mmCIF file of C-alpha atoms and ligand atoms in Angstrom:
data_model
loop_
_atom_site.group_PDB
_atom_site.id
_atom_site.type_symbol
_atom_site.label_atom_id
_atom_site.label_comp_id
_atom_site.label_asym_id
_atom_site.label_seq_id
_atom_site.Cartn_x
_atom_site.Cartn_y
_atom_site.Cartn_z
ATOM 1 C CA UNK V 1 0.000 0.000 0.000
ATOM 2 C CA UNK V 2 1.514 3.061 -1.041
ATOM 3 C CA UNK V 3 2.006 5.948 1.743
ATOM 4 C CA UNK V 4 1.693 9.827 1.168
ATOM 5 C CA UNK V 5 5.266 9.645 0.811
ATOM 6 C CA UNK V 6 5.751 7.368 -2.720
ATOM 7 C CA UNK V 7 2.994 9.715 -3.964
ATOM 8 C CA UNK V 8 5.668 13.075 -3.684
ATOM 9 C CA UNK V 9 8.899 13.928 -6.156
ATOM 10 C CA UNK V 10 11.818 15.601 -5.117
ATOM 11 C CA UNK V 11 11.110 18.730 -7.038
ATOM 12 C CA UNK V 12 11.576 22.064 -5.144
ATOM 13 C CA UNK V 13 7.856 23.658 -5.918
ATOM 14 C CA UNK V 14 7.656 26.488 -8.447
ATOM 15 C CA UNK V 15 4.535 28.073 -7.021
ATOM 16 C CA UNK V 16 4.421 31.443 -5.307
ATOM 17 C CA UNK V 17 3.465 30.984 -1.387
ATOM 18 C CA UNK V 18 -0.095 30.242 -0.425
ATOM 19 C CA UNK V 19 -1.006 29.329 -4.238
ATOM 20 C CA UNK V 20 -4.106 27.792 -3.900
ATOM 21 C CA UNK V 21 -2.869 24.630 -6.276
ATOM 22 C CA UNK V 22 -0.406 23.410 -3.295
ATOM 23 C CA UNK V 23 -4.278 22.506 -1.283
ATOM 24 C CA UNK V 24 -5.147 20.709 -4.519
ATOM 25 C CA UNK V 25 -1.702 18.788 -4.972
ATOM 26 C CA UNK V 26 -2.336 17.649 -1.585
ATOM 27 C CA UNK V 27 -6.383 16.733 -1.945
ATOM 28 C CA UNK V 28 -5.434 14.346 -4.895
ATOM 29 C CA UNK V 29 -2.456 12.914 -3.358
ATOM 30 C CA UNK V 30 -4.501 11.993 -0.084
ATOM 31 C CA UNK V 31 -7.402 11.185 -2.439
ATOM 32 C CA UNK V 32 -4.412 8.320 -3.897
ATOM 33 C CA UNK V 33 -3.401 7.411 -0.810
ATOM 34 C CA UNK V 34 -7.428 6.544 0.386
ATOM 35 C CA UNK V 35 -7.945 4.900 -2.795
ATOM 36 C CA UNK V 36 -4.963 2.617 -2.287
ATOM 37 C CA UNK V 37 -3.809 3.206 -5.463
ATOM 38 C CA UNK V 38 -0.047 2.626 -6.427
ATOM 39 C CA UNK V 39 2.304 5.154 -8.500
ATOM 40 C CA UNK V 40 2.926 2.747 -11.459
ATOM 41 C CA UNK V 41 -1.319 2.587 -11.922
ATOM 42 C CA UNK V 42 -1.649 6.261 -11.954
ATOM 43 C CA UNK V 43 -1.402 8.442 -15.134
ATOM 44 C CA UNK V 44 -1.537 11.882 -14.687
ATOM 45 C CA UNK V 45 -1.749 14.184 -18.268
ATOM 46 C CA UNK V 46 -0.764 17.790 -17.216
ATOM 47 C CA UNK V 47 -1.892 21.021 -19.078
ATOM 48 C CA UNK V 48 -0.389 24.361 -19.518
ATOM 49 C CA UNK V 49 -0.117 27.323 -17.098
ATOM 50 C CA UNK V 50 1.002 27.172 -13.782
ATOM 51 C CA UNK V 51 -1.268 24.065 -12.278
ATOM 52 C CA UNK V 52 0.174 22.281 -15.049
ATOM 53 C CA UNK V 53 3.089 21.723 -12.600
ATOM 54 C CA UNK V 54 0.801 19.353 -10.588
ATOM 55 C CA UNK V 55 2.249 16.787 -12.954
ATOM 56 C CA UNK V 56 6.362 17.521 -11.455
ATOM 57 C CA UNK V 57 5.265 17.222 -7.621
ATOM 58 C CA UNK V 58 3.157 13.729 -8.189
ATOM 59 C CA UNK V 59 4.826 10.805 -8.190
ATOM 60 C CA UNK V 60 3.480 8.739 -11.287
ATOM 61 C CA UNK V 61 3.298 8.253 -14.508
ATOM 62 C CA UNK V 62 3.097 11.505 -16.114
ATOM 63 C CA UNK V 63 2.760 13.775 -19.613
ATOM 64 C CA UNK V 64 3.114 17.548 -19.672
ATOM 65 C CA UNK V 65 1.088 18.035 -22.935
ATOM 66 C CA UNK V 66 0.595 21.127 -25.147
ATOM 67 C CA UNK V 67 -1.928 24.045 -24.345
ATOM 68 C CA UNK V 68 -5.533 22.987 -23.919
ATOM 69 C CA UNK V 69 -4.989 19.071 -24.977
ATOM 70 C CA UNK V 70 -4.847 17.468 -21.752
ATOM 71 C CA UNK V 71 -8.264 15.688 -22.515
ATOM 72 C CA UNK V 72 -7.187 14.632 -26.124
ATOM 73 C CA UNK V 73 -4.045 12.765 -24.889
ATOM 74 C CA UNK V 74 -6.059 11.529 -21.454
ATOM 75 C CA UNK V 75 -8.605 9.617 -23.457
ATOM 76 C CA UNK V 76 -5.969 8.345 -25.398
ATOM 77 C CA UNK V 77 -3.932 7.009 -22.404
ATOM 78 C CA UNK V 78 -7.086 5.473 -20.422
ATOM 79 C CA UNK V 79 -8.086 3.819 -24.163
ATOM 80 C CA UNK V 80 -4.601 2.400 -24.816
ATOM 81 C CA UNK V 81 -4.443 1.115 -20.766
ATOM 82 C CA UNK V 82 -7.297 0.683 -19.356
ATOM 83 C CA UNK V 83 -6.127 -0.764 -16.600
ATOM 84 C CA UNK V 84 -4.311 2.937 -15.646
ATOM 85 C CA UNK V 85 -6.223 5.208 -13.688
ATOM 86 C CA UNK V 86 -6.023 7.990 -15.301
ATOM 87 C CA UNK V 87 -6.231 11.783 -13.861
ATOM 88 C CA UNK V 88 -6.297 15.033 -16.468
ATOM 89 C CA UNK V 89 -5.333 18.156 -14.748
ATOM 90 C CA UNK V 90 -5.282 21.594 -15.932
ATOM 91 C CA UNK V 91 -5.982 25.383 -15.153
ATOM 92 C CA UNK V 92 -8.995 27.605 -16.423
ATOM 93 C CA UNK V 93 -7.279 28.831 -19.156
ATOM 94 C CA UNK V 94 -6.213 25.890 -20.642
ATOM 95 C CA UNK V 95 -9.474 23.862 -20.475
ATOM 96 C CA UNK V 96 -12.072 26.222 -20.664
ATOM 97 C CA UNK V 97 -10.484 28.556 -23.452
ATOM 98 C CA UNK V 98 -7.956 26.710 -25.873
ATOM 99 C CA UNK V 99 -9.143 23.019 -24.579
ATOM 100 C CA UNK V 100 -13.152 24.188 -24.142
ATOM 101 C CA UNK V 101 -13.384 21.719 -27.470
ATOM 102 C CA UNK V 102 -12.121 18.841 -26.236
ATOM 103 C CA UNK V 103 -14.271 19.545 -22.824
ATOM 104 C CA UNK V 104 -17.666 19.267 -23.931
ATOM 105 C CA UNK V 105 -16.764 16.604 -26.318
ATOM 106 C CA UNK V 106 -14.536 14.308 -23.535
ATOM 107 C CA UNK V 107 -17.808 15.145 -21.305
ATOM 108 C CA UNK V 108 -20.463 13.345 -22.941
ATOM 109 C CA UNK V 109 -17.875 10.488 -24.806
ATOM 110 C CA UNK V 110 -17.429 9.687 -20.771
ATOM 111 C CA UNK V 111 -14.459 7.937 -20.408
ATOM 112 C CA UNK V 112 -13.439 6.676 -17.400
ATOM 113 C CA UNK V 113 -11.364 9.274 -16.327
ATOM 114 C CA UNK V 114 -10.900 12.528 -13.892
ATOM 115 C CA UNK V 115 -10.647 15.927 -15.322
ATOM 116 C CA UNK V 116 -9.520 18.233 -12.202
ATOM 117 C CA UNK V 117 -9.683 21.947 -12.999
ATOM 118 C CA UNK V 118 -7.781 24.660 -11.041
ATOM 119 C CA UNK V 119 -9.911 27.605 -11.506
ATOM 120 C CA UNK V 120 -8.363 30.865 -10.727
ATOM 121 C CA UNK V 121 -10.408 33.193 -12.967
ATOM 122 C CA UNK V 122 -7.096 34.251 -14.278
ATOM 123 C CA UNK V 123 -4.306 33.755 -16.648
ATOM 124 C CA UNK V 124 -1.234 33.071 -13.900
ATOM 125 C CA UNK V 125 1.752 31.989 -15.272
ATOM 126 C CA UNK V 126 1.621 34.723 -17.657
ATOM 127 C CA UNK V 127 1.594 37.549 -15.236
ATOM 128 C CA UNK V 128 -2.296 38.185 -14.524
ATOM 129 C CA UNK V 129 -4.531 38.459 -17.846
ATOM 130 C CA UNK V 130 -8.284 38.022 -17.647
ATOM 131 C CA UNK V 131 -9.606 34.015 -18.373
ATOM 132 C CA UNK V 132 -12.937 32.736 -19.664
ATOM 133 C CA UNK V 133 -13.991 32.451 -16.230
ATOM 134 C CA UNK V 134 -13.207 35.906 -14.832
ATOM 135 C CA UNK V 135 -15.900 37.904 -13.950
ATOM 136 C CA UNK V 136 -17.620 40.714 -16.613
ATOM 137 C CA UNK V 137 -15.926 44.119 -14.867
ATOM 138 C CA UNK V 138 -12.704 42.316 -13.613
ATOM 139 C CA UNK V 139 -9.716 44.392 -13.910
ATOM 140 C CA UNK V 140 -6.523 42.505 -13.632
ATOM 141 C CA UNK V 141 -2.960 44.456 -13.876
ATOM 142 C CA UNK V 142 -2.059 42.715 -17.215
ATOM 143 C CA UNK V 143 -5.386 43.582 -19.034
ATOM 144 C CA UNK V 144 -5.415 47.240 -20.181
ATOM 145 C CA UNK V 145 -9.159 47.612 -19.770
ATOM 146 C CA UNK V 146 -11.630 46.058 -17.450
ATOM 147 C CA UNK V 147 -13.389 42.654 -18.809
ATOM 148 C CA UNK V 148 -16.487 43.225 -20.885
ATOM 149 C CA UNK V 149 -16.935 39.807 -21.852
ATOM 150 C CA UNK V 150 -18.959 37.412 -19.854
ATOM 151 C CA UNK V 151 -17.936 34.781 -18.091
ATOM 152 C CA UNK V 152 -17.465 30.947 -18.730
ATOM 153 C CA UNK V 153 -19.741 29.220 -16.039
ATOM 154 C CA UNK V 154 -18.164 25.745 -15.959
ATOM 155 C CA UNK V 155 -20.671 23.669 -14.322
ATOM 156 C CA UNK V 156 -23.424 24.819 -15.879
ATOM 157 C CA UNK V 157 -21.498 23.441 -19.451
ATOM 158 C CA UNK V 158 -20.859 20.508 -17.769
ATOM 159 C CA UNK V 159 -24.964 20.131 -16.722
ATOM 160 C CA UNK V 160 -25.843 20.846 -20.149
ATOM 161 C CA UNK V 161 -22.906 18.688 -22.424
ATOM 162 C CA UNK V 162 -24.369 15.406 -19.975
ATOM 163 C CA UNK V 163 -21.035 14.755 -18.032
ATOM 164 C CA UNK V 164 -21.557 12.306 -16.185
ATOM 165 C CA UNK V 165 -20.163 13.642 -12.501
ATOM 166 C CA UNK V 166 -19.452 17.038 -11.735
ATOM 167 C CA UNK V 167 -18.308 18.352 -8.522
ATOM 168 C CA UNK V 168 -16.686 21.783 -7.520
ATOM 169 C CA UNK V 169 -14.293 21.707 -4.004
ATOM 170 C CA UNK V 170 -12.510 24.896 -2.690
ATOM 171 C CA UNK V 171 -8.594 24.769 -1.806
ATOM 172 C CA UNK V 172 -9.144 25.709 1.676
ATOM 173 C CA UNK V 173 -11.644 22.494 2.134
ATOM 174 C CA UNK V 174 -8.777 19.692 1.807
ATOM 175 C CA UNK V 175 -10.867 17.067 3.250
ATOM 176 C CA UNK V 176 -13.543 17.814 1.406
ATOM 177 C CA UNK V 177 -11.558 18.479 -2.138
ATOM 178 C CA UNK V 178 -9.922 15.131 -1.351
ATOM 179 C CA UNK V 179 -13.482 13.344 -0.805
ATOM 180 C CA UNK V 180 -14.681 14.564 -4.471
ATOM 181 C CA UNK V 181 -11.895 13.717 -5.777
ATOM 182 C CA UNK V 182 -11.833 10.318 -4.530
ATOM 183 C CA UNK V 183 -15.663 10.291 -5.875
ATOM 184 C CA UNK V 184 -14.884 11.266 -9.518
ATOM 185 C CA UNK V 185 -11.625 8.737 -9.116
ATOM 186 C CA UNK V 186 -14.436 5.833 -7.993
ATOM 187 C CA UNK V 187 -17.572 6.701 -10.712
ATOM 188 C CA UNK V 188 -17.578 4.840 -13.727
ATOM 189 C CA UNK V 189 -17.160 7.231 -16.682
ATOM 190 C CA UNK V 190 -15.790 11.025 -17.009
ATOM 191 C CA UNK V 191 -15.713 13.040 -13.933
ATOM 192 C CA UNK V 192 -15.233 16.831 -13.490
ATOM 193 C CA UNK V 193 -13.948 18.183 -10.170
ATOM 194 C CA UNK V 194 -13.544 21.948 -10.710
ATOM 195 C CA UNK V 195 -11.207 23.215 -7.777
ATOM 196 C CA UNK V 196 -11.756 26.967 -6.801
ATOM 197 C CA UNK V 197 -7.606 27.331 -5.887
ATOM 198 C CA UNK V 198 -7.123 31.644 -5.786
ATOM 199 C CA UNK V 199 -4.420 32.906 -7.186
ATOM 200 C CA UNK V 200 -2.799 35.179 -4.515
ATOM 201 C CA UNK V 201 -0.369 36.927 -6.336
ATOM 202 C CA UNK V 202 -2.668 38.373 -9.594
ATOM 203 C CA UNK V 203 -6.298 38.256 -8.716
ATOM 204 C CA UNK V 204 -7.682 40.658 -5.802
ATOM 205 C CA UNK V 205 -10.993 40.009 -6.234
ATOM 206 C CA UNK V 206 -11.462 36.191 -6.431
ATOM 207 C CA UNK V 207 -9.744 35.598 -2.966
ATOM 208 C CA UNK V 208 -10.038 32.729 0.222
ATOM 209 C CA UNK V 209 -11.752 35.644 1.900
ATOM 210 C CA UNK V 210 -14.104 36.303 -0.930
ATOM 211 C CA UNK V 211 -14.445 32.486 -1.349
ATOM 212 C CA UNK V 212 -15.000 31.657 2.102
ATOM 213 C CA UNK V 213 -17.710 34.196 2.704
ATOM 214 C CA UNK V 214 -19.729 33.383 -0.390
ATOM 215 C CA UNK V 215 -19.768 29.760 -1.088
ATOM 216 C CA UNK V 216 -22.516 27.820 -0.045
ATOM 217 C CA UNK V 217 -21.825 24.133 0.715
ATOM 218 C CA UNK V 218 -24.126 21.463 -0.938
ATOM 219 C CA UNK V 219 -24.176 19.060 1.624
ATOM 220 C CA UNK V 220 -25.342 21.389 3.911
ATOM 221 C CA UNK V 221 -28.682 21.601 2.141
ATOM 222 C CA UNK V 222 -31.024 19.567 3.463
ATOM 223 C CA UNK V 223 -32.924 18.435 0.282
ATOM 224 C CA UNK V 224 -30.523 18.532 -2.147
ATOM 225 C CA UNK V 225 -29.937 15.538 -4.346
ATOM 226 C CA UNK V 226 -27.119 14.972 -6.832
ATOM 227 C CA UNK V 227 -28.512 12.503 -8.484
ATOM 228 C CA UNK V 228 -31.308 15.197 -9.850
ATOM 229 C CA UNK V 229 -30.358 16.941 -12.696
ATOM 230 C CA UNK V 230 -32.694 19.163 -12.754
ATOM 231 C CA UNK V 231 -32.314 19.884 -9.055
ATOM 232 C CA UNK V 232 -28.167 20.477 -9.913
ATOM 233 C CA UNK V 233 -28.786 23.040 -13.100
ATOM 234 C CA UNK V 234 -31.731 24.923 -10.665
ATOM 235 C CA UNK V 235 -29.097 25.296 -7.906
ATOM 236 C CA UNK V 236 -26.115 26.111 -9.600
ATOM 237 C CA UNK V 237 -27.696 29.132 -11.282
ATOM 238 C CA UNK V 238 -29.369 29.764 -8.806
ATOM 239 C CA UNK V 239 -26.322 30.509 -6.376
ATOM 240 C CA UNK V 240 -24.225 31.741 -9.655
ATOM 241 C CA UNK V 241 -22.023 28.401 -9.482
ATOM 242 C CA UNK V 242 -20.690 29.302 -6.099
ATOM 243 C CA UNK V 243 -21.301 25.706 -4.399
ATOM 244 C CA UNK V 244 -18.799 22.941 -3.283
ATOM 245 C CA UNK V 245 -19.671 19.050 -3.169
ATOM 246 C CA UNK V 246 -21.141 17.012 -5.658
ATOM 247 C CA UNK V 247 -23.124 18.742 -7.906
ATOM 248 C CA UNK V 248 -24.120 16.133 -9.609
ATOM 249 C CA UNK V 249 -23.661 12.124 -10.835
ATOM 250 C CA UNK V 250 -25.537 10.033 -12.562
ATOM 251 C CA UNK V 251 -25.907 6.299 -10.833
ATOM 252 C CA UNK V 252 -26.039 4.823 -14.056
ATOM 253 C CA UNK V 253 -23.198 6.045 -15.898
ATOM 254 C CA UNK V 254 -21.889 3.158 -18.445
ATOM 255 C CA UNK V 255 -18.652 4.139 -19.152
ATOM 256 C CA UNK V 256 -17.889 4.986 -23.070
ATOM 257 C CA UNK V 257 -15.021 2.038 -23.471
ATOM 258 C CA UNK V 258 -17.427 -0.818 -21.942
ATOM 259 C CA UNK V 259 -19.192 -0.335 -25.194
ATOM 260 C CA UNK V 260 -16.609 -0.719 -27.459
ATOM 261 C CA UNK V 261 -16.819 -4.450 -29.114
ATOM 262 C CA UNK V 262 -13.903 -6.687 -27.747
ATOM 263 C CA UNK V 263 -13.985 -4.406 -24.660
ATOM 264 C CA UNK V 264 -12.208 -7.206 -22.787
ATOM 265 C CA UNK V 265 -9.873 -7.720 -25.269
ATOM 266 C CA UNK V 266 -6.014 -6.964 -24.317
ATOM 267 C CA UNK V 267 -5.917 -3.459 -24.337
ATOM 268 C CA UNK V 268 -3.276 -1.511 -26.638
ATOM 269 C CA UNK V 269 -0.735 -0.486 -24.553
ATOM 270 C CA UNK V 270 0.020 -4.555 -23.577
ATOM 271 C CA UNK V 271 -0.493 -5.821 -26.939
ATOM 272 C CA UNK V 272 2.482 -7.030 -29.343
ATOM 273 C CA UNK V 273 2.495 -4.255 -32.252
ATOM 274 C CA UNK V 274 5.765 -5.601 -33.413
ATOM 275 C CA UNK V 275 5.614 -5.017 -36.931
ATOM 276 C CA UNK V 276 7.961 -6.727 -40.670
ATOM 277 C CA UNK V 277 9.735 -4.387 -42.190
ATOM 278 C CA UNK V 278 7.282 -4.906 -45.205
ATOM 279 C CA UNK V 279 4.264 -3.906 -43.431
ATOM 280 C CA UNK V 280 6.416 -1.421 -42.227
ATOM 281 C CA UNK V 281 6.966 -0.727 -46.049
ATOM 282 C CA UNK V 282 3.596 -0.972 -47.077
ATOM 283 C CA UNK V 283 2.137 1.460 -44.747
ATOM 284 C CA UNK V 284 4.559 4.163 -45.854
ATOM 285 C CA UNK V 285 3.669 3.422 -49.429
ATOM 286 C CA UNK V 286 0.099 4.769 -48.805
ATOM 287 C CA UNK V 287 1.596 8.073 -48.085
ATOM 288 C CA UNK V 288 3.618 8.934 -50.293
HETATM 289 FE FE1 SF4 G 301 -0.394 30.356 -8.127
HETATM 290 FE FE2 SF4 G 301 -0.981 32.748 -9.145
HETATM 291 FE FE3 SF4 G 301 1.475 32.241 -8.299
HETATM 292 FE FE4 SF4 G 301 0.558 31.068 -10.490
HETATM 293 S S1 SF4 G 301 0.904 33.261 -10.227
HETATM 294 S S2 SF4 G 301 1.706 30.063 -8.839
HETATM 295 S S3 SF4 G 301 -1.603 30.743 -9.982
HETATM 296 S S4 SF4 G 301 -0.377 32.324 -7.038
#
């Protein structure tokens, strides 16, 4: 059984002091650990930005992929090993603007996968430029003029493209960032854990304070049921997608590779693709 330890690297952490990504590092590495999970069955396809360093502090086995195609090469990995658990993790930028294709499409294909999101509302690593999911009026110092756009409201897109799980956590709740992410780690198909982790250096406005004062915790509601759907959309708009817990999972989520024929066929990745030099040969000649 793998300890807290095995799940660490020796790499001196990039991220400025009280980053909200070093909670989130932490919930999925606990989240691991509770699982029982070892290193050499974890896959973990990092994006672009600053929480795209997730991938250098967790010990497994790990990609660092372009911008926005952590999803692209995720599905990949869990399709070519399907024994891998596989873990897609990313910033706002990168999944909701440059990878906001491969979202809604990787959300209702619903492979068997976890997509966590670090959602700062801003653009980090480049010095503090608005991101789809900053708010209409934000004024960071690297955009010129305030934001007139409106925002990206990520768990409403996930309600409506029929993902499967979807759950928001906050990087001051550990345990409960850790639970959810446990959760989407257990269901059977694609699950979304978008983790509210500020970003203290560049964004004023979307702070813990802010954060802690405004979110409203859906377990604490005493009717609420994520299995509803139509309970989950009501809910998040009506407290503007600041909730934590599970927002919502379907119980009978079939995941998209169980219904591929030969499903329990070898997969890829442990199959013999040895091939002759003259097939080798032949499958150049159709590109010439
Ligand atoms: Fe975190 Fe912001 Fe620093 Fe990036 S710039 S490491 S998001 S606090």
């Amino acid at each position: 059984m793998a300890t807290l330890a095995e799940f660490k690297t020796k790499e001196k952490s990039w991220w400025c002091p009280g980053c909200g990504d070093f909670a989130v590092l932490a919930s999925l590495q606990k989240a691991l650990v509770d699982l029982n999970l070892e290193p050499e069955n974890v896959a973990l396809i990092a994006g672009i930005g600053c929480s795209g360093k997730i991938g250098n502090y967790i010990n497994s086995y790990g990609f660092h992929v372009v911008h926005g195609r952590t999803l692209p090469v995720a599905m990949g990995t869990k399709l070519a090993n399907r024994n891998l658990t596989v873990i897609a993790a990313g910033g706002d930028g990168d999944g909701y603007a440059i990878g906001m294709g491969h979202f809604m499409h990787a959300m209702r294909r619903n492979i068997d996968m976890t997509y966590i999101v670090m959602d700062n509302h801003i653009y980090g690593l480049t010095k503090g430029q608005v991101s789809p999911t900053s708010d209409k009026g934000f004024k960071p110092k690297g955009t010129a003029v305030p934001n007139h756009e409106r925002n990206v409201m990520p768990l409403e897109i996930a309600l409506a493209s029929n993902c499967s799980f979807v759950a928001q956590g906050f990087s001051s709740n550990v345990k409960q960032l850790s639970e959810l992410i446990a959760k989407g780690i257990q269901h059977k198909g694609f699950s979304l854990i978008n983790a509210i982790s500020p970003c203290v250096t560049f964004n004023r406005v979307n702070t813990y304070d802010f954060y802690k004062e405004n979110l409203v915790n859906l377990e604490e509601l005493p009717d609420y049921d994520p299995t509803n759907r139509m309970q989950a959309v009501e809910t998040v708009v009506k407290y503007k997608s600041l909730v934590t817990g599970l927002v919502y999972q379907d119980p009978n989520s079939v995941p998209f590779e169980e219904g591929i024929p030969n499903f329990k066929d070898v997969p890829i990745a442990h199959q013999d693709l040895t091939i002759t030099q003259e097939q080798f040969d032949s499958l150049m000649e159709e590109f010439r």
